[in-house]
One Martini backbone bead per residue (centre of mass of N, CA, C, O) as a GRO file, in nm:
protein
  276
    1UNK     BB    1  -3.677  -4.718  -2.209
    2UNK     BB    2  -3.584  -4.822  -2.506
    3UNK     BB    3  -3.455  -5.121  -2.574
    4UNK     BB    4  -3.426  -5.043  -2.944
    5UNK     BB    5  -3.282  -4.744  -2.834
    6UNK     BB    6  -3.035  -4.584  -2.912
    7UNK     BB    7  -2.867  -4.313  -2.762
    8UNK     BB    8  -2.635  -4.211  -2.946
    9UNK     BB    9  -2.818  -4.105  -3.166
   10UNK     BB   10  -2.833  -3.789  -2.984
   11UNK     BB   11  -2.545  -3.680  -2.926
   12UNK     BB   12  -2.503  -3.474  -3.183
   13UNK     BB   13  -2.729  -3.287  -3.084
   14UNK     BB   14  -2.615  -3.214  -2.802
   15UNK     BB   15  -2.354  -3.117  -2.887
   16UNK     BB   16  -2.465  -2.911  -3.071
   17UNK     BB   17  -2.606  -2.717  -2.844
   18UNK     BB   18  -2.383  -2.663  -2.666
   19UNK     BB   19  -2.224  -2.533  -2.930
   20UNK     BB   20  -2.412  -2.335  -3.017
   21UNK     BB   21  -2.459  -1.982  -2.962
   22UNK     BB   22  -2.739  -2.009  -3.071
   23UNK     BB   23  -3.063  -2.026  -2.905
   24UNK     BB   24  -3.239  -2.107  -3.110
   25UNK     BB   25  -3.085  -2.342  -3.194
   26UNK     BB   26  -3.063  -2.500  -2.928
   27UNK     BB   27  -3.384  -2.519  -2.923
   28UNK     BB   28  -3.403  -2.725  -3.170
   29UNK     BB   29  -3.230  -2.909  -3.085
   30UNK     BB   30  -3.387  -3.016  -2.832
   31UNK     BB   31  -3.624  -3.097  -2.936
   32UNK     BB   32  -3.549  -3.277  -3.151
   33UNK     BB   33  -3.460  -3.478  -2.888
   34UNK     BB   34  -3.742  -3.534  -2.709
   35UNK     BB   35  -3.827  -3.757  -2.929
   36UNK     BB   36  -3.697  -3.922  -2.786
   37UNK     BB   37  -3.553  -4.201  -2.565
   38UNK     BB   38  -3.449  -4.063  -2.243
   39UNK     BB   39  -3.224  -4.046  -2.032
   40UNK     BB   40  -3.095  -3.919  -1.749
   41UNK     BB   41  -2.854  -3.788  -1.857
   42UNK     BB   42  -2.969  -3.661  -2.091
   43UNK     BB   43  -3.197  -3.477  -1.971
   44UNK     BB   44  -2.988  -3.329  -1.809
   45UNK     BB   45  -2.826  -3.214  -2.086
   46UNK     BB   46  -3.077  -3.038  -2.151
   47UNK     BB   47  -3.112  -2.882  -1.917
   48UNK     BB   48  -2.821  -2.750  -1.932
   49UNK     BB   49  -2.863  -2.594  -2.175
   50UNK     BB   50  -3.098  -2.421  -2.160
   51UNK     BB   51  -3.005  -2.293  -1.890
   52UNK     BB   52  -2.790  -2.115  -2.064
   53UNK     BB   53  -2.949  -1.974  -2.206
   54UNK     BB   54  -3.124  -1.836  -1.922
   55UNK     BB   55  -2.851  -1.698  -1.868
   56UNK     BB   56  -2.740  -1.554  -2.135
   57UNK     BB   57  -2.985  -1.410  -2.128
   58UNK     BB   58  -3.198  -1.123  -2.120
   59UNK     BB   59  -3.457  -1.039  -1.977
   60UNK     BB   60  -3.764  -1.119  -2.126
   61UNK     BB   61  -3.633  -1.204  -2.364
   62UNK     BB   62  -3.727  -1.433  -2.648
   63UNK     BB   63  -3.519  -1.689  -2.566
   64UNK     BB   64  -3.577  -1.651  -2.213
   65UNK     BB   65  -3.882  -1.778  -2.274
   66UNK     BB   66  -3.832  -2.006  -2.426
   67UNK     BB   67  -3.659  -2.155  -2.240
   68UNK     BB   68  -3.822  -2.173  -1.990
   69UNK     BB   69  -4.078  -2.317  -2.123
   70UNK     BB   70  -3.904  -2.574  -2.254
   71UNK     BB   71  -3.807  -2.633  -1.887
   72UNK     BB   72  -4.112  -2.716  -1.847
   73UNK     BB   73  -4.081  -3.043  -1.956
   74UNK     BB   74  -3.867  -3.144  -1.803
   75UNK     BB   75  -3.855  -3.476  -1.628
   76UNK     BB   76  -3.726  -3.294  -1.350
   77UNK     BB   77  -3.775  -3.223  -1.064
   78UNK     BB   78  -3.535  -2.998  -0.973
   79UNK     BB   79  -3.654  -2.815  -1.186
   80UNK     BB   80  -3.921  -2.791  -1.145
   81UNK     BB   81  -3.918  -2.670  -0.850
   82UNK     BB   82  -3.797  -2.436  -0.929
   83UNK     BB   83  -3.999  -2.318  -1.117
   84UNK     BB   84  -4.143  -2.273  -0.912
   85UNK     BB   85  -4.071  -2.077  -0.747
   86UNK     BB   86  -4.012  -1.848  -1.007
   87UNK     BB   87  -4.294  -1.813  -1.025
   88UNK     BB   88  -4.328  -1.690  -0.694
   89UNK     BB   89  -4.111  -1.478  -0.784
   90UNK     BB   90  -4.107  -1.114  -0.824
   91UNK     BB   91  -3.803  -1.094  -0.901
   92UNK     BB   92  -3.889  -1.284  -1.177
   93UNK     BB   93  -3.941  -1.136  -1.474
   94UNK     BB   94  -4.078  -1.437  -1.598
   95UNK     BB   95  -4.324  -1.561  -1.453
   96UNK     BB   96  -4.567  -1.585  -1.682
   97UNK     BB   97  -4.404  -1.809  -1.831
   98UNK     BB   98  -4.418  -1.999  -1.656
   99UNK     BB   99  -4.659  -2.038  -1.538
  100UNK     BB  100  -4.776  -2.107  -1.819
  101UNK     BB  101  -4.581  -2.388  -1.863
  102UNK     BB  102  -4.687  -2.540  -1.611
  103UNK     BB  103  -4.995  -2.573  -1.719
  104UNK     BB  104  -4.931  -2.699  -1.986
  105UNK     BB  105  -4.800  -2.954  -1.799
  106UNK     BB  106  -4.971  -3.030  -1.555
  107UNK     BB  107  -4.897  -2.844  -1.309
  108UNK     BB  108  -5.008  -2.862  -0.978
  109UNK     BB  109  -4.932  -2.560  -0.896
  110UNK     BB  110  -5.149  -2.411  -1.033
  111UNK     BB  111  -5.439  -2.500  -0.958
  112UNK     BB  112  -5.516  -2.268  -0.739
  113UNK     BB  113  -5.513  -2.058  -0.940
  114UNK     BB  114  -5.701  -2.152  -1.171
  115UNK     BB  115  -5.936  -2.130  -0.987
  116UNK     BB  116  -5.913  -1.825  -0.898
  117UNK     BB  117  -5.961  -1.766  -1.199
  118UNK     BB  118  -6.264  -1.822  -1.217
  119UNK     BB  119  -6.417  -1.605  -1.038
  120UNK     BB  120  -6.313  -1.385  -1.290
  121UNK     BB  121  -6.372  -1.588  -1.555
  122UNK     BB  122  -6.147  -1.772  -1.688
  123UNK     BB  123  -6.242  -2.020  -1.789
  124UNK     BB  124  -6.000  -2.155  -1.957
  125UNK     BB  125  -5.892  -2.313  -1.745
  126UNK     BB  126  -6.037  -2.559  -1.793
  127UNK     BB  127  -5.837  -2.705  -1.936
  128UNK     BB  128  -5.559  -2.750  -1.761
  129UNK     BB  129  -5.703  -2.882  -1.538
  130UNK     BB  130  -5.793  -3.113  -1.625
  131UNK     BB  131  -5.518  -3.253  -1.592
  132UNK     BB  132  -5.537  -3.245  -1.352
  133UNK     BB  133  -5.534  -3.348  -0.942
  134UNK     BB  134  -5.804  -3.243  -0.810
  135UNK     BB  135  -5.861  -3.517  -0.612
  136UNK     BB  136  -5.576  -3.418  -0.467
  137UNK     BB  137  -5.625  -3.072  -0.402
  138UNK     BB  138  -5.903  -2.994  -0.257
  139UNK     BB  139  -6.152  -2.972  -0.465
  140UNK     BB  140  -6.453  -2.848  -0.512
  141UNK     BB  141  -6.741  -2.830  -0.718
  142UNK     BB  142  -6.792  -2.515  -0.563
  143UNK     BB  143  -6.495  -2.408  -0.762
  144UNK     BB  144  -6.659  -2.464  -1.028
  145UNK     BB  145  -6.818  -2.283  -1.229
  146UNK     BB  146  -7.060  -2.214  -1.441
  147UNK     BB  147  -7.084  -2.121  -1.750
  148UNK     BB  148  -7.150  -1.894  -1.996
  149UNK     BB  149  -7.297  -1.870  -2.299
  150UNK     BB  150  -7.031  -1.709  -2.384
  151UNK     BB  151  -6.829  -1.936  -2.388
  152UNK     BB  152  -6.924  -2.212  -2.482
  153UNK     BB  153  -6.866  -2.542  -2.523
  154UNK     BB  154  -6.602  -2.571  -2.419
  155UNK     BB  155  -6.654  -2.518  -2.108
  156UNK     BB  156  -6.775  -2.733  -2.072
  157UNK     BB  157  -6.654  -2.959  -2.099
  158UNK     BB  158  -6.411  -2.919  -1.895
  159UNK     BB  159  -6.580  -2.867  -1.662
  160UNK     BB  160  -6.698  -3.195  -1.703
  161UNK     BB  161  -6.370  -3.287  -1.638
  162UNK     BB  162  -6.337  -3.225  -1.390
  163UNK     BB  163  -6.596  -3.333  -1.214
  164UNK     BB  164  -6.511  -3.627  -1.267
  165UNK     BB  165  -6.235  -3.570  -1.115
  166UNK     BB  166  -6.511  -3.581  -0.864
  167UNK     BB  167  -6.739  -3.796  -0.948
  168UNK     BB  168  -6.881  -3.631  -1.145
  169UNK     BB  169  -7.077  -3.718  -1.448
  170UNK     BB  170  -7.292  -3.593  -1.538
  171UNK     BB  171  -7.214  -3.380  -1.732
  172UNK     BB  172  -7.072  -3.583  -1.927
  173UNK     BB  173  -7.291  -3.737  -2.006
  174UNK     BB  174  -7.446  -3.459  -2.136
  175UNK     BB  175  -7.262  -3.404  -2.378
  176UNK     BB  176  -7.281  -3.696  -2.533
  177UNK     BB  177  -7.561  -3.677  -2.581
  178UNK     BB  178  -7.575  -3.464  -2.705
  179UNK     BB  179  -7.698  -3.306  -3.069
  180UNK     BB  180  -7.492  -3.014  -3.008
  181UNK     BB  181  -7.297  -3.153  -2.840
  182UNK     BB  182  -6.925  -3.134  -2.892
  183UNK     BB  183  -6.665  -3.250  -2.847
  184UNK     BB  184  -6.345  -3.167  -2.829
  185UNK     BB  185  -6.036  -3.165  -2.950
  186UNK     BB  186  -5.788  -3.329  -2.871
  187UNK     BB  187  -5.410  -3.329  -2.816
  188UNK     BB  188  -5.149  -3.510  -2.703
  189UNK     BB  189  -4.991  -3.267  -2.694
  190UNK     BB  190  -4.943  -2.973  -2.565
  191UNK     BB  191  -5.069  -2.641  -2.561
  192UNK     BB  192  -5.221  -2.427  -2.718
  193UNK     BB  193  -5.520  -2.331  -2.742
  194UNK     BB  194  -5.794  -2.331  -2.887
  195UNK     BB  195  -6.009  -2.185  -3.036
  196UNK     BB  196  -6.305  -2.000  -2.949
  197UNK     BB  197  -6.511  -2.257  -3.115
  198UNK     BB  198  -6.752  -2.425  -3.205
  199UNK     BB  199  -6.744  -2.768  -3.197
  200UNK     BB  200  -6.984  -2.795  -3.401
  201UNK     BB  201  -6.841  -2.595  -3.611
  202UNK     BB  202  -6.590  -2.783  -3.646
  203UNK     BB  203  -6.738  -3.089  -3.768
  204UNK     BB  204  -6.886  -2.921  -3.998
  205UNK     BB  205  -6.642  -2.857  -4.142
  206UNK     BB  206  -6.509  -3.130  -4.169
  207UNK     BB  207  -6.738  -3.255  -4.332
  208UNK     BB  208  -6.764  -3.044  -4.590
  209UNK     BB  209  -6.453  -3.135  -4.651
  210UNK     BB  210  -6.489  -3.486  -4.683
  211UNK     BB  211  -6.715  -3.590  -4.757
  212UNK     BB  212  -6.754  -3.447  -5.035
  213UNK     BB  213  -6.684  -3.418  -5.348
  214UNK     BB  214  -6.340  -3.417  -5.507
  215UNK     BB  215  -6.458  -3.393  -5.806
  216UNK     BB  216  -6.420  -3.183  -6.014
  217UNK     BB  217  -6.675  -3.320  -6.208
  218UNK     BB  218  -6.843  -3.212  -5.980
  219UNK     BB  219  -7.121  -3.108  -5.797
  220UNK     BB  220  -7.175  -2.957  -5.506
  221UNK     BB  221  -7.345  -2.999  -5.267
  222UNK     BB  222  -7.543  -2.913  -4.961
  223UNK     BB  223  -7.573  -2.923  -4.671
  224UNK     BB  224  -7.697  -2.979  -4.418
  225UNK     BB  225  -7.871  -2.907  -4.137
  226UNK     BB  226  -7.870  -2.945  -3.827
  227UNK     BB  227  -7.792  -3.151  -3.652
  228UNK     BB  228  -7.543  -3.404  -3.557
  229UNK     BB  229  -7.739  -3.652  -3.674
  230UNK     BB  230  -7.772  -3.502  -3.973
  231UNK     BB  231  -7.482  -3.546  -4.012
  232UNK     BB  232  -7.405  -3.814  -3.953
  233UNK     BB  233  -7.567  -3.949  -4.173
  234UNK     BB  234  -7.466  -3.804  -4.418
  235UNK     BB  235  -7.164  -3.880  -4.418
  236UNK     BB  236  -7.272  -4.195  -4.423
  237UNK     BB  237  -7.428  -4.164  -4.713
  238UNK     BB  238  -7.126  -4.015  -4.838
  239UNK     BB  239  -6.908  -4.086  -5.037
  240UNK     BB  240  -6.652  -4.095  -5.072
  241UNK     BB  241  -6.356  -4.061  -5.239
  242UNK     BB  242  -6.284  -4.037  -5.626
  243UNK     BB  243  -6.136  -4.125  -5.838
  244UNK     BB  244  -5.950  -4.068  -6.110
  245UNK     BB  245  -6.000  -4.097  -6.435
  246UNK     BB  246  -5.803  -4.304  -6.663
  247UNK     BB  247  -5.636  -4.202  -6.911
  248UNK     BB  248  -5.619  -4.276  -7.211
  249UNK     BB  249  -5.335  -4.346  -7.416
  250UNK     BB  250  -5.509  -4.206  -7.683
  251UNK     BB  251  -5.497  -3.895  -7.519
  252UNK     BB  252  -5.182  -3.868  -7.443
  253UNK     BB  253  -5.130  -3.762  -7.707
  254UNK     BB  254  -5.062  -3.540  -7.982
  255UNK     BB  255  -5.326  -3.666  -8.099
  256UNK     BB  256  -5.625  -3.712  -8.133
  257UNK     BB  257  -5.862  -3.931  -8.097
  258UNK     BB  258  -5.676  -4.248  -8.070
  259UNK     BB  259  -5.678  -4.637  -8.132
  260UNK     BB  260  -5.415  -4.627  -8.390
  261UNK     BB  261  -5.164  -4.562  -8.564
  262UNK     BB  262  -5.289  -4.575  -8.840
  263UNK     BB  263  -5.474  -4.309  -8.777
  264UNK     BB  264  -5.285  -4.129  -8.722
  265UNK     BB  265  -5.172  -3.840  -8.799
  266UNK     BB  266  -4.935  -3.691  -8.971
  267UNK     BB  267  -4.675  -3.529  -8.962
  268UNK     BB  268  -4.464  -3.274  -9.074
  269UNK     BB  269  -4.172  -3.373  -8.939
  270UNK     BB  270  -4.256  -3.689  -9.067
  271UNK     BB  271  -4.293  -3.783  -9.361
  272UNK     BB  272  -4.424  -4.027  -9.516
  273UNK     BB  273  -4.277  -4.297  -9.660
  274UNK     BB  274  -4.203  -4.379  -9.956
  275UNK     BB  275  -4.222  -4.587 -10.194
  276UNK     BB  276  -3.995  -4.753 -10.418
   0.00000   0.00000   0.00000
């Protein structure tokens, strides 16, 4: 808990919450209270508010699936145990949506059906897994198959942070070596996957972006081709983003480039006065 951080400021949001019947409102005025720092009662009432919403919403229905979602990110035990049993149990028409939520906050109790839908091929697993404690859930190298090539180079990234979390760093250390190959980007909260496209082109293509001038009277150059090495050079040796150069204020006047007023031209709508 923030000590410079009065919790008093979030019971309005908390309040609204509560009072408001509409799930979809009820479940943003709760997202926007986890972004600050809340104590166990806190956390207690957004539980407790989900929770309204996943009893009066209907089965299926897509706001008690957001419900369920959302609450498994609360970080209390007994929520979080509840929800495990929910996911395990056939009765529960949700289950599909809670083991999902489940394993995007990286609960151990994911870790096994993750690992067995590797070898039917869902290589995609391997994201989530990493973030898992597989050294401590009894999982070792010979359950991680290596993915093929038709996977792309994200599953192998996943797959040798896996490894590493059992002690193998071989993998990971070849990743990082390797000019062709280029670790994916990660968020640092939980989210879906991102889309499944090499590392290294979508790298290429934020250089595309940024390195190159951005002042509308250049023409772009084309960039390299070849390796993530050839990329790095050329970023290195491409100048920033230019200033825009700032227009002189005798361009900026309603009249032909002056640099003095005796120079403007006279307007017809102010003709000048004649002397007496």
């Amino acid at each position: 808990m923030d000590d410079d951080f009065d919790s008093a400021f979030v019971e309005p949001l908390l309040q609204f919450a509560h009072a408001d019947p509409e799930p979809q409102v009820c479940l943003a005025a709760l997202e926007a209270v986890t972004h600050f720092p809340l104590d166990r009662h806190q956390w207690q009432s957004v539980a407790d508010a989900a929770w309204r919403v996943v009893q009066s919403e209907p089965a299926a229905s897509p706001a008690r699936r957001d419900a369920l979602a959302f609450a498994a990110g609360i970080p209390l035990r007994s929520l979080r145990e509840h929800l495990r049993s929910r996911a395990n149990d056939d009765a529960e028409p949700d289950r599909d949506i809670i083991a999902e939520a489940l394993a995007v906050v990286a609960d151990s109790s994911r870790i096994a059906p993750l690992v067995a839908g590797l070898a039917s091929g869902h290589m995609e697993n391997y994201r989530p897994l990493a973030a898992m404690p597989l050294e401590d859930s009894g999982v070792s190298a010979a359950d991680l198959p290596a993915p093929g090539p038709q996977y792309g180079d994200d599953a192998h990234f996943w797959r040798a942070l896996c490894l590493a979390r059992l002690g193998d760093f071989a993998e990971l250390g070849a990743v990082f070596a390797s000019d062709e190959i280029l670790p994916p980007c990660s968020g640092a909260r939980p989210g879906p996957p991102m889309p499944r496209s090499r590392p290294f082109a979508r790298f290429r293509t934020q250089c595309a972006t940024t390195c190159l001038p951005c002042s509308p009277r250049s023409t772009p150059t084309k960039p390299p081709g070849g390796s993530a090495t050839a990329w790095r050079a050329h970023c290195a040796s491409r100048p920033g983003p230019q200033p825009e150069r700032q227009t002189p204020k005798a361009e900026r006047c309603g009249h032909r480039i002056r640099r003095t007023r005796s120079a403007c031209r006279p307007s017809s709508t102010h003709p000048r006065r004649r002397p007496s």
